[in-house]
PDB file of C-alpha atoms in Angstrom:
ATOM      1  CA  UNK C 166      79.151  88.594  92.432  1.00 71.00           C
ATOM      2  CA  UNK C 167      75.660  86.692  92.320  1.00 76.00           C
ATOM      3  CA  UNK C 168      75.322  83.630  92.859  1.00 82.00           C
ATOM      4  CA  UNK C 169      74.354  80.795  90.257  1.00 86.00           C
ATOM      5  CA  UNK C 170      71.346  79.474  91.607  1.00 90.00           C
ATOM      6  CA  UNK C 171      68.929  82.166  90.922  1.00 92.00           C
ATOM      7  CA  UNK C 172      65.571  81.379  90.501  1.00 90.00           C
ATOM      8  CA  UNK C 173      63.613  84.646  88.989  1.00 93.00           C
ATOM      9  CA  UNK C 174      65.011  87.821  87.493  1.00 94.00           C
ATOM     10  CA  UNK C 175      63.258  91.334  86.700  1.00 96.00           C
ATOM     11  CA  UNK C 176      64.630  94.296  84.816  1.00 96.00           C
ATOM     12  CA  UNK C 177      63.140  97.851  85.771  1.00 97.00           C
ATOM     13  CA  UNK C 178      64.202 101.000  83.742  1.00 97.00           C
ATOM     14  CA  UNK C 179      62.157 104.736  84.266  1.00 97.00           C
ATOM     15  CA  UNK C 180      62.951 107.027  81.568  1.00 93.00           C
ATOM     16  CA  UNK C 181      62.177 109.769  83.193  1.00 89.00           C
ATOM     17  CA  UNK C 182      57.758 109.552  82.715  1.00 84.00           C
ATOM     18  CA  UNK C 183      56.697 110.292  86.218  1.00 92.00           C
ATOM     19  CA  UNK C 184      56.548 106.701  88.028  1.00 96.00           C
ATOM     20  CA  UNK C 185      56.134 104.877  85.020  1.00 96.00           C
ATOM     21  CA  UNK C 186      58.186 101.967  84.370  1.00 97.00           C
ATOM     22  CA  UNK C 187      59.294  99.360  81.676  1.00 97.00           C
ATOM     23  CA  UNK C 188      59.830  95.730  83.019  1.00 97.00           C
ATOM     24  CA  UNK C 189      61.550  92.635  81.215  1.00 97.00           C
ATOM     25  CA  UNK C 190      60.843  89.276  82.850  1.00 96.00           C
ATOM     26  CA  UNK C 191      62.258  86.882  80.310  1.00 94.00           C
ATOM     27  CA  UNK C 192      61.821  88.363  77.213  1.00 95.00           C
ATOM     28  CA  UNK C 193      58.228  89.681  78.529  1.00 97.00           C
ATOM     29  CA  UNK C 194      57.934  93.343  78.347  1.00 97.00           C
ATOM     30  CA  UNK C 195      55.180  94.855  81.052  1.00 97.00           C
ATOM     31  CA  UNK C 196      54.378  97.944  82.591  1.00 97.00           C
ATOM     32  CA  UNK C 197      54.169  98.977  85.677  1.00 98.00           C
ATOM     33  CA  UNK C 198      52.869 102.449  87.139  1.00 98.00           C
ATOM     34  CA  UNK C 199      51.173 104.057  89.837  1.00 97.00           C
ATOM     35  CA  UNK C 200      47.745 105.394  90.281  1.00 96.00           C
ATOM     36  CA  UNK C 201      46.434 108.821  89.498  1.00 96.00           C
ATOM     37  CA  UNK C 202      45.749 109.415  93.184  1.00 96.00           C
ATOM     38  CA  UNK C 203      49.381 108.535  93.610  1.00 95.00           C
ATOM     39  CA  UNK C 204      50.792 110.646  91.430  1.00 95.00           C
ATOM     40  CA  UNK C 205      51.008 107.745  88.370  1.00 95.00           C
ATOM     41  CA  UNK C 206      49.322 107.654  85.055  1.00 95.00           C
ATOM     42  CA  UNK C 207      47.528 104.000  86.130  1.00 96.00           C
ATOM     43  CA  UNK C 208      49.403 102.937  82.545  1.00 96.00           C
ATOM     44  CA  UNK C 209      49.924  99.639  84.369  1.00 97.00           C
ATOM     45  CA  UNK C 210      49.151  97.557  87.795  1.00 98.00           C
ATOM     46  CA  UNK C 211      51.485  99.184  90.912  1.00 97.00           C
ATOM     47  CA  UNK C 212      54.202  97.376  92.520  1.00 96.00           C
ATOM     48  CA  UNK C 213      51.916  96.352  95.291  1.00 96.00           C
ATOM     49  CA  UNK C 214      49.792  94.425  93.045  1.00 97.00           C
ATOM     50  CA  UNK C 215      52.297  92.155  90.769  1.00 97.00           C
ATOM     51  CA  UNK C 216      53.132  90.577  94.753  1.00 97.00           C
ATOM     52  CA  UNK C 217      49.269  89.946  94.610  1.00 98.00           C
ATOM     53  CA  UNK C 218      49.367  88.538  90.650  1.00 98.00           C
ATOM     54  CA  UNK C 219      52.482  86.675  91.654  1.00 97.00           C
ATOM     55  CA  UNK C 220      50.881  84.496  94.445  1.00 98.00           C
ATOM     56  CA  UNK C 221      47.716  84.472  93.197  1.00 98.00           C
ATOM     57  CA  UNK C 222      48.976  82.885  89.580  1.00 98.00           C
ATOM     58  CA  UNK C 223      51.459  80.495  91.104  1.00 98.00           C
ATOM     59  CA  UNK C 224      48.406  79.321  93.669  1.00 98.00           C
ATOM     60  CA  UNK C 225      46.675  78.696  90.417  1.00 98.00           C
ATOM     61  CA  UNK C 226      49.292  76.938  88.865  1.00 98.00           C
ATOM     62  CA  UNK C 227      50.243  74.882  91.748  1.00 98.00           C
ATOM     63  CA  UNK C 228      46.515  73.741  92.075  1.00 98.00           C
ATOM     64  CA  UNK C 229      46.080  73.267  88.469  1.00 98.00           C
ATOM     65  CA  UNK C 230      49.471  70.837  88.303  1.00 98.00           C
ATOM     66  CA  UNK C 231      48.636  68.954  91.698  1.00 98.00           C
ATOM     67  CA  UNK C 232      44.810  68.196  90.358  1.00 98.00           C
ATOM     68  CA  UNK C 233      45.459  67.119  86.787  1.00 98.00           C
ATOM     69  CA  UNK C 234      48.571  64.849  88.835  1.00 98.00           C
ATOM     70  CA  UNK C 235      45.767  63.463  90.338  1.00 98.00           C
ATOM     71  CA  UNK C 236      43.340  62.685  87.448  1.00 98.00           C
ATOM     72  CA  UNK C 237      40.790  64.851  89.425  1.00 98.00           C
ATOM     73  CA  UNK C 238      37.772  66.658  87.660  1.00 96.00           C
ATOM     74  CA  UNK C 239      38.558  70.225  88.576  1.00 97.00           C
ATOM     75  CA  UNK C 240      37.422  72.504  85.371  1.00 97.00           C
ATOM     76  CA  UNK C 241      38.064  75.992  87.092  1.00 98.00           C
ATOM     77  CA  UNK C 242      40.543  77.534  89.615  1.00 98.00           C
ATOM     78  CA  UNK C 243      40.057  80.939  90.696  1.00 98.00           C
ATOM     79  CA  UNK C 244      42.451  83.265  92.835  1.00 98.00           C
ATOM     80  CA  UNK C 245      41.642  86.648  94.527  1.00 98.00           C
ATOM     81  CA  UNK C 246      44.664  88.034  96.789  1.00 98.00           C
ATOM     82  CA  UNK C 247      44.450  91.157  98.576  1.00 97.00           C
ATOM     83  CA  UNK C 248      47.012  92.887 100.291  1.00 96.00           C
ATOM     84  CA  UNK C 249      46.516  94.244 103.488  1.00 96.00           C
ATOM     85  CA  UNK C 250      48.724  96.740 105.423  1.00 93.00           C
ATOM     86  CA  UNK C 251      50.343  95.764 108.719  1.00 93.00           C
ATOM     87  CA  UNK C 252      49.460  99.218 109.502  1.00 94.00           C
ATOM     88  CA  UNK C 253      45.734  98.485 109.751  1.00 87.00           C
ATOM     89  CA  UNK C 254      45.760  95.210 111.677  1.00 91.00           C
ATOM     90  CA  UNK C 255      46.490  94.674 115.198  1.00 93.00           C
ATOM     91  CA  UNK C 256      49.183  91.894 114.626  1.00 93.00           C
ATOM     92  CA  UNK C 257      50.895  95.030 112.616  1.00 92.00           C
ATOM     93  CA  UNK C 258      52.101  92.227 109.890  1.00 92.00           C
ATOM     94  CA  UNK C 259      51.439  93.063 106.342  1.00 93.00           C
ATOM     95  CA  UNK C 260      48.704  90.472 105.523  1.00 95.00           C
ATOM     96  CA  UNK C 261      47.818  88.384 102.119  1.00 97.00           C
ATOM     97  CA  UNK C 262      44.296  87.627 102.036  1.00 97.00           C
ATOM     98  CA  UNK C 263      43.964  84.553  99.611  1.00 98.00           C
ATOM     99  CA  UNK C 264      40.097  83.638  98.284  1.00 98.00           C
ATOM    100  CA  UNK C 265      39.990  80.693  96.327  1.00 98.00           C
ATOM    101  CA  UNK C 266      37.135  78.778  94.153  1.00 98.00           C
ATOM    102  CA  UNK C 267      37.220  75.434  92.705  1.00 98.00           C
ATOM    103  CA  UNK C 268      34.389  74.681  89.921  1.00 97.00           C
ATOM    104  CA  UNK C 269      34.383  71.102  88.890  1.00 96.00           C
ATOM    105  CA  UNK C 270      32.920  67.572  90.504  1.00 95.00           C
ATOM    106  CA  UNK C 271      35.049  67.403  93.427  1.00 97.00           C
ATOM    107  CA  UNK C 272      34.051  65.884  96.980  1.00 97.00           C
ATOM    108  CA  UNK C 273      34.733  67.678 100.118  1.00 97.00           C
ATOM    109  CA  UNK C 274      37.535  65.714 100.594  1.00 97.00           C
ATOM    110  CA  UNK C 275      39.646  67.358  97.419  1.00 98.00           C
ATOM    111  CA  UNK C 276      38.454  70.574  98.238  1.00 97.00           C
ATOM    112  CA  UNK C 277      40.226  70.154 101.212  1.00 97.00           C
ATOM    113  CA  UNK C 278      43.109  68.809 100.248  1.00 98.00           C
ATOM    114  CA  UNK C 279      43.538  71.584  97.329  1.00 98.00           C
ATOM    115  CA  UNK C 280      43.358  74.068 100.281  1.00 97.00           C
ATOM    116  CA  UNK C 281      46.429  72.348 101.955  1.00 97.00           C
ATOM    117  CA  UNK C 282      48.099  72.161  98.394  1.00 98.00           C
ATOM    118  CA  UNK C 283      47.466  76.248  98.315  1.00 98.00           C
ATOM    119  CA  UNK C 284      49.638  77.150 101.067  1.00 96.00           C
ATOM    120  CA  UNK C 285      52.470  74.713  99.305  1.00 96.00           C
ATOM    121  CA  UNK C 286      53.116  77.285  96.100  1.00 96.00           C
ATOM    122  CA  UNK C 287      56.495  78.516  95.512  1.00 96.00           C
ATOM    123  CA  UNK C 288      55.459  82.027  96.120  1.00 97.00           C
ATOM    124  CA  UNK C 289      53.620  81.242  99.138  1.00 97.00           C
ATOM    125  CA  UNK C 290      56.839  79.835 100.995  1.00 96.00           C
ATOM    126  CA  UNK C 291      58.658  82.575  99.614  1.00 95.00           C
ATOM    127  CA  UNK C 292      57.007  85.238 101.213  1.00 96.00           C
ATOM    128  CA  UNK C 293      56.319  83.510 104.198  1.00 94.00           C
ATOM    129  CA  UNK C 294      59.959  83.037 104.673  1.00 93.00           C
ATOM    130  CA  UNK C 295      62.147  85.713 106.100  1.00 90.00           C
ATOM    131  CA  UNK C 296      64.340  87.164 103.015  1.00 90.00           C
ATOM    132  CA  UNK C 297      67.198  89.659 102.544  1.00 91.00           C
ATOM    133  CA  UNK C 298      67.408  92.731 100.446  1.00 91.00           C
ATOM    134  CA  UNK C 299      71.222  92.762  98.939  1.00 90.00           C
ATOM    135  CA  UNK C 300      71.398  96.167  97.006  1.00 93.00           C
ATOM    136  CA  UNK C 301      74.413  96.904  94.699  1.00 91.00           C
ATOM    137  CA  UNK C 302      75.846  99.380  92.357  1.00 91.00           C
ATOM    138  CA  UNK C 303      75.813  97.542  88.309  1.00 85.00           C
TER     139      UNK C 303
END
């Protein structure tokens, strides 16, 4: 039995089109494939890069809520994560590489603060966490 607090769902469903696959998230219907190189169709982003979309949109949105909070005059947000395997770094830890941009009249003093503010998105803590995998039969 799950528990009640859950705080995200996603449905996945392959009808039998290579690596191809259908996703609901809340009504929202998205694809999500692999590349050619891989063996996909590239009909749709891979796994690998909705964990990219998914930190860098809630960075954005946690920015975007935390500067119009504070009144400040910040017109554009921009978000670039890569992914990195732990396989090619020395600390052998997968690795998200965030890049961020800030258009708007801001002193050095916000910018700095919306840095701090970057780390404190939902996503972010999630991943940084330590989580468990619970997989079971429907």
């Amino acid at each position: 039995m799950l528990p009640t607090n859950i705080i995200a769902t996603a449905e996945a469903e392959n009808n039998g089109e290579l690596y191809t696959i259908n996703l609901n998230v809340n009504g929202h219907s998205l694809i999500a494939d692999e590349l050619t190189e891989k063996g996909g169709l590239d009909l749709g982003p891979a796994p690998g890069d909705y964990i990219c979309m998914s930190l860098a949109s809630c960075t954005v949105i946690t920015l975007r809520m935390y500067a119009n909070r504070k009144g400040w005059n910040l017109q554009k947000i921009h978000a670039k994560v890569n992914l990195v395997s732990g396989k090619a770094l020395p600390s052998g830890n997968n690795t998200f590489y965030v890049e961020l941009s800030f258009s708007g009249d801001l002193t050095d003093e916000q910018r700095q603060r919306l840095m701090e503010i970057a780390d404190a998105c939902p996503v972010h803590r999630l991943l940084k966490k330590p989580n468990d995998i619970i997989t079971m039969l429907a």
